[in-house]
Amino acid sequence: MHMTIKEIAQLAGVSSAAVSRYLNGGYVSEEKKEQIKKVIDETGYQPSAQARILRTKKACLVGVVVPKINSESISRVTAGIEQVLSARGYQMLLASTDNDPEKEVTYLKLFENYPVDGIILIGTVITAEHRKFLKNSKVPVVVVGQYTKYANCIYHDDYGAGKAMGKAVAESLINSETEKEDGCAKNRACGKEAGFCGKVAYIGVTKEDKAVGVAREDGFRAGLRSAGIELEENCTRKAEFTMESGYSAALDLLEKNRDISILSCATDTIAAGAIEALLTYSRKQVPEGAKNSGGRMQYILDNSGIRVTGFGDNQFLKAVTGGIPTVHFGYKTSGIRGAELLLDVIERGEKIPVEIKLGFRMVNGQEEEEN
Amino acid sequence: MHMTIKEIAQLAGVSSAAVSRYLNGGYVSEEKKEQIKKVIDETGYQPSAQARILRTKKACLVGVVVPKINSESISRVTAGIEQVLSARGYQMLLASTDNDPEKEVTYLKLFENYPVDGIILIGTVITAEHRKFLKNSKVPVVVVGQYTKYANCIYHDDYGAGKAMGKAVAESLINSETEKEDGCAKNRACGKEAGFCGKVAYIGVTKEDKAVGVAREDGFRAGLRSAGIELEENCTRKAEFTMESGYSAALDLLEKNRDISILSCATDTIAAGAIEALLTYSRKQVPEGAKNSGGRMQYILDNSGIRVTGFGDNQFLKAVTGGIPTVHFGYKTSGIRGAELLLDVIERGEKIPVEIKLGFRMVNGQEEEEN
DNA sequence: CTGTTAGCGCATTCAG
DNA sequence: CTGAATGCGCTAACAG
C-alpha cells in the first residue's frame, strides 16, 4: 500500500506537518507522538525518500560507477568507499558499465539527475564526453584510478610500478642466465649487452587507458631498458581486461615466439589467462607445478620454464597458484581517500582541487616478502 | 548550474509545458522547437529525473541487491539481468551488502522508497525481516538464488547438484580404491560396505542459507549415502563465503584428520581457499601440480593426493588450475529469467506468482566434458 | 499547437 | 508546540 504523509496525518488526527516533525525529530507533544506512532506502526508507513530529497536536496547517497563487477581490485576500492561512507551515514549505489565507456557516461548522467549527493568514478578511459561531464556536473565527482585535471582524483603510481616490475623482470632474467651458465648466445636477441636466455613478452591493454595502458607499460619498458633490454614489438600483445583475452593473447604469443622466457601481463586477471594458456600449451607433458628454489621471481608454472608476472596482487590467484610476481596497489586506500575527498566537498563545500598519487609495493610471488 | 524547466521556458520565451513537451516528444511547433533547443544547448540543461519520477511514477530503473561484488557467480547473474533490462530500456543499479543480512533489508527499503520500478534480490539468508519486506513491498520484487513463497523466485537445484556431486565423489573414491588395490582396511572408516581408502570431508556454509547451506549439503550427504558412505561429523567444517575462510577450515580439517582423501567444498571460492591450504600444508615438498591420468575426478593438487571439489564452475579457478570437479549452475539464465519475471509484473501487471527451478550440469575438471 | 492550472509527497516557513 | 500554506521540478489534464 502506498500511504502518504497526509493519510497518516488524517488517521492520526493531526496535521501532515506534525507527522513530518515526528519523523524528523521536531517539536511534537507526547500525546500526538503516541497517536502518530500507532498509526505508522499499523500501516507500516514509510516516507517517500524521493519526495523528501526533492525537497531537501540531500540524499545521503553516493553513486559509484565501476567498469565491471567481478573484479578483486574494484571490490577493494568499493570496500574502501563503503567503509567511510557508512561510517558517515551514507549509502552506496553501484552502476556497472561492463567496460563500455559510452555506458559510463550514461550512468554518470543517471546519477547526476538521480538523487545522489556525489559520484565516484572508477576510471578506465576518459573520453571527451567524460571530461565534458566532469566539468559541468551538478554534483561533485571524484575519479579513482586515473589522473584527470577536471575533477578531484586519486590514482596509483602505475609508471613507477611498471618500472619496478620491468627492473625485477630484467634482473631475474640475468640471474637465471647466471645460474644456468649454459650460455645460449643465439637467443640473446633482447639483451643488448649481456647474453640473456630467452625473451620477455608483454601483454598490455588499450592505450586509451592512460593508467594501465600507457603509464604501466611505459614504466615497464623503462624498467627493462634500464637493464639494457628492449621489448620487441613481436613480443607484445594487446588484451581486454579479461582472462579469456589474456588466454588468447598468450597463446598467440607462445605460438609465434618459441623463445619467450618471461610473460608479463598488465593485470593479474590477464596473467591468469596467460597461465591457462601455458597449461594448455604444455598439456601434453605432466606439469611440474610451482617450483620454488627459494629466490625471487621463481614462479614456474609448468615445465616450459616460462614465468608469468602480473599487476594487482590478486589474492585468488595467489591462493591457488602460490603467487606470481606482481605489484600491490593501495586499492582499498584509494577507495577510502576517494570517499573522504567526496564527502569533504559534499559536506564542507571544500573547493580547492586535490590530486592524490598513491604508491605501490612489489610482491615477488611464492615467498611472502618479509618487510 | 542547477537549471529548472521554468528557467529554460523563460529564456526561450515559452511556457514550461512547452519545454516539457519538447523533452517528451509532444506537440510543439518547429519555431518554438528551435528556440528551446537553442537554450537547452547553451545552458546544458538536463531535466531532473527525480522530479519527473515523482510525477510519473516511472523510473525505468531496477535495483539489484547482491551479497557481494567480487563474485563470478553473482556477476553472471547480474550480466543476465542487465542483458534483458537494457534490451527493454531499463537501467540497473546495484547495492552490495557484504553478506550482511541486516544491510540487505536496509538496501531493500532504500530501493523501495527511491525511484526504482522493481527490485531483484540475489538471496542468501531469508530472515523474518526479509519475509516481512517481501510481503509488503510497494514495488515488485523477485528473488534469485533462493526459494521463497513470498515473492516470485528463481532458484537452482542445489539438492540435486549436491547429490550428483556426492555420488561422483563416492564413485571416484571407490575407483581410486580399485585402482590402488593396496587395501587399507584400517582407513575404511567411512565406507560401510566396501573398504574405501581415505575419508571425504566437507566444508559447508551456514544453515541459514537454505540453498547452499542446507539443500546443497543435504544433497551431498544423500549422494554419498547412496553409495554407502556417511559423512563423519569431525570431517565437516563451516565456512563463510570467502577464500580466507575456506583456507582456515581446510587447514583445520587437514591437521585434525590425516586420512582425508577428498575435500568437498560448498563453493568454488571456498575450494580455492582449500587449495591454498593444501599448498601450504605440503609446502615442504615440491608440489607435483595437476596430475592428469585421463579419467574423471583426477584433479590432484599436490603430492598429498588429496582432491578438492567445489560448486559453481568458477572460470578463474578452472583457468589457473586446470579445473576441479564442480557443478555448473545457470547463473546467467537465472538473471535473465529473473529480470523477465520482474518486467512482466512491472509492465504487464502480471499477478500470478511464479517459481522457477533451474537445473545444473556436472563439470568434472581437467578434461572438458564431451556433451 | 499552446499556456495555465494542479498536483506527485514531503519539509519548511509562518502565524497562531 | 501546531496547523495552514508554499513550493522542490516536473508532467498531465484542461481549456483555449
JSON list of C-alpha atoms in Angstrom, two decimals, chain A residues 91-236:
[
{"chain": "A", "resi": 91, "resn": "GLN", "atom": "CA", "xyz": [24.83, 4.63, 1.47]},
{"chain": "A", "resi": 92, "resn": "MET", "atom": "CA", "xyz": [26.41, 3.49, -1.75]},
{"chain": "A", "resi": 93, "resn": "LEU", "atom": "CA", "xyz": [24.80, 2.64, -5.04]},
{"chain": "A", "resi": 94, "resn": "LEU", "atom": "CA", "xyz": [26.75, 0.93, -7.81]},
{"chain": "A", "resi": 95, "resn": "ALA", "atom": "CA", "xyz": [26.42, 1.08, -11.55]},
{"chain": "A", "resi": 96, "resn": "SER", "atom": "CA", "xyz": [28.43, -1.30, -13.68]},
{"chain": "A", "resi": 97, "resn": "THR", "atom": "CA", "xyz": [29.27, -0.37, -17.23]},
{"chain": "A", "resi": 98, "resn": "ASP", "atom": "CA", "xyz": [30.78, -3.60, -18.43]},
{"chain": "A", "resi": 99, "resn": "ASN", "atom": "CA", "xyz": [33.81, -1.74, -19.78]},
{"chain": "A", "resi": 100, "resn": "ASP", "atom": "CA", "xyz": [31.70, 0.33, -22.11]},
{"chain": "A", "resi": 101, "resn": "PRO", "atom": "CA", "xyz": [32.84, 3.98, -21.92]},
{"chain": "A", "resi": 102, "resn": "GLU", "atom": "CA", "xyz": [29.60, 5.08, -23.52]},
{"chain": "A", "resi": 103, "resn": "LYS", "atom": "CA", "xyz": [27.55, 3.38, -20.85]},
{"chain": "A", "resi": 104, "resn": "GLU", "atom": "CA", "xyz": [29.81, 5.02, -18.35]},
{"chain": "A", "resi": 105, "resn": "VAL", "atom": "CA", "xyz": [28.67, 8.47, -19.35]},
{"chain": "A", "resi": 106, "resn": "THR", "atom": "CA", "xyz": [25.09, 7.30, -19.38]},
{"chain": "A", "resi": 107, "resn": "TYR", "atom": "CA", "xyz": [25.33, 6.14, -15.80]},
{"chain": "A", "resi": 108, "resn": "LEU", "atom": "CA", "xyz": [27.17, 9.25, -14.73]},
{"chain": "A", "resi": 109, "resn": "LYS", "atom": "CA", "xyz": [24.28, 11.29, -16.05]},
{"chain": "A", "resi": 110, "resn": "LEU", "atom": "CA", "xyz": [21.81, 8.97, -14.43]},
{"chain": "A", "resi": 111, "resn": "PHE", "atom": "CA", "xyz": [23.41, 9.52, -11.07]},
{"chain": "A", "resi": 112, "resn": "GLU", "atom": "CA", "xyz": [23.66, 13.24, -11.69]},
{"chain": "A", "resi": 113, "resn": "ASN", "atom": "CA", "xyz": [19.93, 13.52, -12.12]},
{"chain": "A", "resi": 114, "resn": "TYR", "atom": "CA", "xyz": [19.01, 10.92, -9.62]},
{"chain": "A", "resi": 115, "resn": "PRO", "atom": "CA", "xyz": [19.11, 11.71, -6.02]},
{"chain": "A", "resi": 116, "resn": "VAL", "atom": "CA", "xyz": [22.75, 11.17, -5.16]},
{"chain": "A", "resi": 117, "resn": "ASP", "atom": "CA", "xyz": [24.89, 13.68, -3.35]},
{"chain": "A", "resi": 118, "resn": "GLY", "atom": "CA", "xyz": [28.06, 12.74, -5.13]},
{"chain": "A", "resi": 119, "resn": "ILE", "atom": "CA", "xyz": [29.63, 10.40, -7.62]},
{"chain": "A", "resi": 120, "resn": "ILE", "atom": "CA", "xyz": [32.78, 8.33, -7.61]},
{"chain": "A", "resi": 121, "resn": "LEU", "atom": "CA", "xyz": [34.01, 7.14, -10.96]},
{"chain": "A", "resi": 122, "resn": "ILE", "atom": "CA", "xyz": [36.40, 4.26, -11.04]},
{"chain": "A", "resi": 123, "resn": "GLY", "atom": "CA", "xyz": [38.05, 5.28, -14.22]},
{"chain": "A", "resi": 124, "resn": "THR", "atom": "CA", "xyz": [39.30, 3.41, -17.23]},
{"chain": "A", "resi": 125, "resn": "VAL", "atom": "CA", "xyz": [39.27, 5.51, -20.34]},
{"chain": "A", "resi": 126, "resn": "ILE", "atom": "CA", "xyz": [38.49, 9.20, -20.04]},
{"chain": "A", "resi": 127, "resn": "THR", "atom": "CA", "xyz": [36.93, 10.41, -23.26]},
{"chain": "A", "resi": 128, "resn": "ALA", "atom": "CA", "xyz": [35.97, 13.92, -24.31]},
{"chain": "A", "resi": 129, "resn": "GLU", "atom": "CA", "xyz": [32.47, 13.09, -23.15]},
{"chain": "A", "resi": 130, "resn": "HIS", "atom": "CA", "xyz": [33.81, 12.24, -19.76]},
{"chain": "A", "resi": 131, "resn": "ARG", "atom": "CA", "xyz": [35.69, 15.48, -19.49]},
{"chain": "A", "resi": 132, "resn": "LYS", "atom": "CA", "xyz": [32.63, 17.42, -20.53]},
{"chain": "A", "resi": 133, "resn": "PHE", "atom": "CA", "xyz": [30.65, 15.70, -17.84]},
{"chain": "A", "resi": 134, "resn": "LEU", "atom": "CA", "xyz": [33.25, 16.28, -15.17]},
{"chain": "A", "resi": 135, "resn": "LYS", "atom": "CA", "xyz": [33.39, 19.96, -15.99]},
{"chain": "A", "resi": 136, "resn": "ASN", "atom": "CA", "xyz": [29.64, 20.53, -15.83]},
{"chain": "A", "resi": 137, "resn": "SER", "atom": "CA", "xyz": [28.39, 18.02, -13.33]},
{"chain": "A", "resi": 138, "resn": "LYS", "atom": "CA", "xyz": [25.74, 19.30, -10.96]},
{"chain": "A", "resi": 139, "resn": "VAL", "atom": "CA", "xyz": [27.01, 17.02, -8.22]},
{"chain": "A", "resi": 140, "resn": "PRO", "atom": "CA", "xyz": [30.60, 16.61, -7.07]},
{"chain": "A", "resi": 141, "resn": "VAL", "atom": "CA", "xyz": [32.61, 13.84, -8.69]},
{"chain": "A", "resi": 142, "resn": "VAL", "atom": "CA", "xyz": [35.87, 12.23, -7.78]},
{"chain": "A", "resi": 143, "resn": "VAL", "atom": "CA", "xyz": [37.64, 9.84, -10.06]},
{"chain": "A", "resi": 144, "resn": "VAL", "atom": "CA", "xyz": [39.62, 6.95, -8.72]},
{"chain": "A", "resi": 145, "resn": "GLY", "atom": "CA", "xyz": [42.30, 5.11, -10.65]},
{"chain": "A", "resi": 146, "resn": "GLN", "atom": "CA", "xyz": [43.00, 7.68, -13.33]},
{"chain": "A", "resi": 147, "resn": "TYR", "atom": "CA", "xyz": [44.55, 11.08, -13.38]},
{"chain": "A", "resi": 148, "resn": "THR", "atom": "CA", "xyz": [42.41, 13.95, -14.57]},
{"chain": "A", "resi": 149, "resn": "LYS", "atom": "CA", "xyz": [42.56, 17.66, -14.10]},
{"chain": "A", "resi": 150, "resn": "TYR", "atom": "CA", "xyz": [38.83, 18.02, -14.42]},
{"chain": "A", "resi": 151, "resn": "ALA", "atom": "CA", "xyz": [37.97, 16.53, -11.06]},
{"chain": "A", "resi": 152, "resn": "ASN", "atom": "CA", "xyz": [39.44, 15.54, -7.76]},
{"chain": "A", "resi": 153, "resn": "CYS", "atom": "CA", "xyz": [41.28, 12.34, -8.40]},
{"chain": "A", "resi": 154, "resn": "ILE", "atom": "CA", "xyz": [43.20, 9.58, -6.76]},
{"chain": "A", "resi": 155, "resn": "TYR", "atom": "CA", "xyz": [45.44, 7.46, -8.85]},
{"chain": "A", "resi": 156, "resn": "HIS", "atom": "CA", "xyz": [48.23, 4.97, -8.49]},
{"chain": "A", "resi": 157, "resn": "ASP", "atom": "CA", "xyz": [51.84, 5.23, -9.46]},
{"chain": "A", "resi": 158, "resn": "ASP", "atom": "CA", "xyz": [51.43, 3.00, -12.46]},
{"chain": "A", "resi": 159, "resn": "TYR", "atom": "CA", "xyz": [54.57, 4.22, -14.14]},
{"chain": "A", "resi": 160, "resn": "GLY", "atom": "CA", "xyz": [56.65, 3.54, -11.06]},
{"chain": "A", "resi": 161, "resn": "ALA", "atom": "CA", "xyz": [55.06, 0.14, -10.61]},
{"chain": "A", "resi": 162, "resn": "GLY", "atom": "CA", "xyz": [55.67, -0.74, -14.22]},
{"chain": "A", "resi": 163, "resn": "LYS", "atom": "CA", "xyz": [59.26, 0.36, -13.97]},
{"chain": "A", "resi": 164, "resn": "ALA", "atom": "CA", "xyz": [59.84, -1.63, -10.80]},
{"chain": "A", "resi": 165, "resn": "MET", "atom": "CA", "xyz": [58.38, -4.69, -12.46]},
{"chain": "A", "resi": 166, "resn": "GLY", "atom": "CA", "xyz": [60.46, -4.14, -15.57]},
{"chain": "A", "resi": 167, "resn": "LYS", "atom": "CA", "xyz": [63.59, -3.96, -13.48]},
{"chain": "A", "resi": 168, "resn": "ALA", "atom": "CA", "xyz": [62.67, -7.05, -11.48]},
{"chain": "A", "resi": 169, "resn": "VAL", "atom": "CA", "xyz": [61.98, -8.97, -14.65]},
{"chain": "A", "resi": 170, "resn": "ALA", "atom": "CA", "xyz": [65.25, -7.90, -16.17]},
{"chain": "A", "resi": 171, "resn": "GLU", "atom": "CA", "xyz": [67.12, -8.81, -13.02]},
{"chain": "A", "resi": 172, "resn": "SER", "atom": "CA", "xyz": [65.57, -12.23, -12.84]},
{"chain": "A", "resi": 173, "resn": "LEU", "atom": "CA", "xyz": [66.42, -12.82, -16.48]},
{"chain": "A", "resi": 174, "resn": "ILE", "atom": "CA", "xyz": [70.03, -12.01, -15.78]},
{"chain": "A", "resi": 175, "resn": "ASN", "atom": "CA", "xyz": [70.06, -14.14, -12.66]},
{"chain": "A", "resi": 176, "resn": "SER", "atom": "CA", "xyz": [68.59, -17.15, -14.35]},
{"chain": "A", "resi": 177, "resn": "GLU", "atom": "CA", "xyz": [71.21, -16.71, -17.03]},
{"chain": "A", "resi": 178, "resn": "THR", "atom": "CA", "xyz": [73.95, -16.68, -14.43]},
{"chain": "A", "resi": 179, "resn": "GLU", "atom": "CA", "xyz": [72.55, -19.70, -12.69]},
{"chain": "A", "resi": 180, "resn": "LYS", "atom": "CA", "xyz": [72.20, -21.72, -15.79]},
{"chain": "A", "resi": 181, "resn": "GLU", "atom": "CA", "xyz": [75.59, -20.95, -17.20]},
{"chain": "A", "resi": 182, "resn": "ASP", "atom": "CA", "xyz": [74.87, -22.76, -20.40]},
{"chain": "A", "resi": 183, "resn": "GLY", "atom": "CA", "xyz": [75.19, -19.65, -22.50]},
{"chain": "A", "resi": 184, "resn": "CYS", "atom": "CA", "xyz": [72.62, -19.54, -25.21]},
{"chain": "A", "resi": 185, "resn": "ALA", "atom": "CA", "xyz": [74.15, -16.87, -27.36]},
{"chain": "A", "resi": 186, "resn": "LYS", "atom": "CA", "xyz": [71.76, -17.42, -30.21]},
{"chain": "A", "resi": 187, "resn": "ASN", "atom": "CA", "xyz": [68.86, -16.30, -28.02]},
{"chain": "A", "resi": 188, "resn": "ARG", "atom": "CA", "xyz": [70.37, -13.09, -26.83]},
{"chain": "A", "resi": 189, "resn": "ALA", "atom": "CA", "xyz": [68.09, -11.11, -29.08]},
{"chain": "A", "resi": 190, "resn": "CYS", "atom": "CA", "xyz": [66.71, -8.98, -26.26]},
{"chain": "A", "resi": 191, "resn": "GLY", "atom": "CA", "xyz": [69.89, -8.37, -24.35]},
{"chain": "A", "resi": 192, "resn": "LYS", "atom": "CA", "xyz": [71.92, -5.56, -25.71]},
{"chain": "A", "resi": 193, "resn": "GLU", "atom": "CA", "xyz": [74.99, -6.04, -23.62]},
{"chain": "A", "resi": 194, "resn": "ALA", "atom": "CA", "xyz": [74.64, -9.29, -21.74]},
{"chain": "A", "resi": 195, "resn": "GLY", "atom": "CA", "xyz": [73.66, -12.62, -23.23]},
{"chain": "A", "resi": 196, "resn": "PHE", "atom": "CA", "xyz": [70.22, -13.29, -21.80]},
{"chain": "A", "resi": 197, "resn": "CYS", "atom": "CA", "xyz": [68.50, -16.54, -22.30]},
{"chain": "A", "resi": 198, "resn": "GLY", "atom": "CA", "xyz": [65.00, -16.06, -23.62]},
{"chain": "A", "resi": 199, "resn": "LYS", "atom": "CA", "xyz": [62.89, -13.05, -24.30]},
{"chain": "A", "resi": 200, "resn": "VAL", "atom": "CA", "xyz": [60.42, -11.12, -22.29]},
{"chain": "A", "resi": 201, "resn": "ALA", "atom": "CA", "xyz": [56.95, -10.66, -23.69]},
{"chain": "A", "resi": 202, "resn": "TYR", "atom": "CA", "xyz": [54.29, -8.22, -22.59]},
{"chain": "A", "resi": 203, "resn": "ILE", "atom": "CA", "xyz": [50.51, -8.33, -22.77]},
{"chain": "A", "resi": 204, "resn": "GLY", "atom": "CA", "xyz": [49.14, -4.85, -22.34]},
{"chain": "A", "resi": 205, "resn": "VAL", "atom": "CA", "xyz": [45.81, -3.13, -22.73]},
{"chain": "A", "resi": 206, "resn": "THR", "atom": "CA", "xyz": [44.42, -0.31, -24.80]},
{"chain": "A", "resi": 207, "resn": "LYS", "atom": "CA", "xyz": [46.41, 2.91, -24.84]},
{"chain": "A", "resi": 208, "resn": "GLU", "atom": "CA", "xyz": [43.15, 4.72, -24.19]},
{"chain": "A", "resi": 209, "resn": "ASP", "atom": "CA", "xyz": [43.55, 3.63, -20.60]},
{"chain": "A", "resi": 210, "resn": "LYS", "atom": "CA", "xyz": [46.20, 6.10, -19.55]},
{"chain": "A", "resi": 211, "resn": "ALA", "atom": "CA", "xyz": [46.97, 4.42, -16.26]},
{"chain": "A", "resi": 212, "resn": "VAL", "atom": "CA", "xyz": [47.14, 0.76, -17.21]},
{"chain": "A", "resi": 213, "resn": "GLY", "atom": "CA", "xyz": [47.59, 1.01, -20.95]},
{"chain": "A", "resi": 214, "resn": "VAL", "atom": "CA", "xyz": [50.13, 3.82, -21.08]},
{"chain": "A", "resi": 215, "resn": "ALA", "atom": "CA", "xyz": [51.82, 4.57, -17.74]},
{"chain": "A", "resi": 216, "resn": "ARG", "atom": "CA", "xyz": [52.16, 0.99, -16.62]},
{"chain": "A", "resi": 217, "resn": "GLU", "atom": "CA", "xyz": [53.54, -0.19, -19.93]},
{"chain": "A", "resi": 218, "resn": "ASP", "atom": "CA", "xyz": [55.82, 2.79, -20.42]},
{"chain": "A", "resi": 219, "resn": "GLY", "atom": "CA", "xyz": [57.18, 2.18, -16.96]},
{"chain": "A", "resi": 220, "resn": "PHE", "atom": "CA", "xyz": [57.70, -1.46, -17.70]},
{"chain": "A", "resi": 221, "resn": "ARG", "atom": "CA", "xyz": [59.65, -0.68, -20.83]},
{"chain": "A", "resi": 222, "resn": "ALA", "atom": "CA", "xyz": [61.70, 1.88, -18.95]},
{"chain": "A", "resi": 223, "resn": "GLY", "atom": "CA", "xyz": [62.49, -0.66, -16.28]},
{"chain": "A", "resi": 224, "resn": "LEU", "atom": "CA", "xyz": [63.67, -3.16, -18.83]},
{"chain": "A", "resi": 225, "resn": "ARG", "atom": "CA", "xyz": [65.61, -0.52, -20.67]},
{"chain": "A", "resi": 226, "resn": "SER", "atom": "CA", "xyz": [67.46, 0.45, -17.52]},
{"chain": "A", "resi": 227, "resn": "ALA", "atom": "CA", "xyz": [68.96, -3.03, -17.69]},
{"chain": "A", "resi": 228, "resn": "GLY", "atom": "CA", "xyz": [69.62, -2.77, -21.35]},
{"chain": "A", "resi": 229, "resn": "ILE", "atom": "CA", "xyz": [66.65, -4.77, -22.52]},
{"chain": "A", "resi": 230, "resn": "GLU", "atom": "CA", "xyz": [64.27, -3.59, -25.18]},
{"chain": "A", "resi": 231, "resn": "LEU", "atom": "CA", "xyz": [60.81, -5.06, -25.55]},
{"chain": "A", "resi": 232, "resn": "GLU", "atom": "CA", "xyz": [60.44, -6.44, -29.05]},
{"chain": "A", "resi": 233, "resn": "GLU", "atom": "CA", "xyz": [57.30, -5.48, -30.89]},
{"chain": "A", "resi": 234, "resn": "ASN", "atom": "CA", "xyz": [56.50, -9.01, -31.92]},
{"chain": "A", "resi": 235, "resn": "CYS", "atom": "CA", "xyz": [56.69, -9.99, -28.27]},
{"chain": "A", "resi": 236, "resn": "THR", "atom": "CA", "xyz": [53.85, -7.66, -27.46]}
]
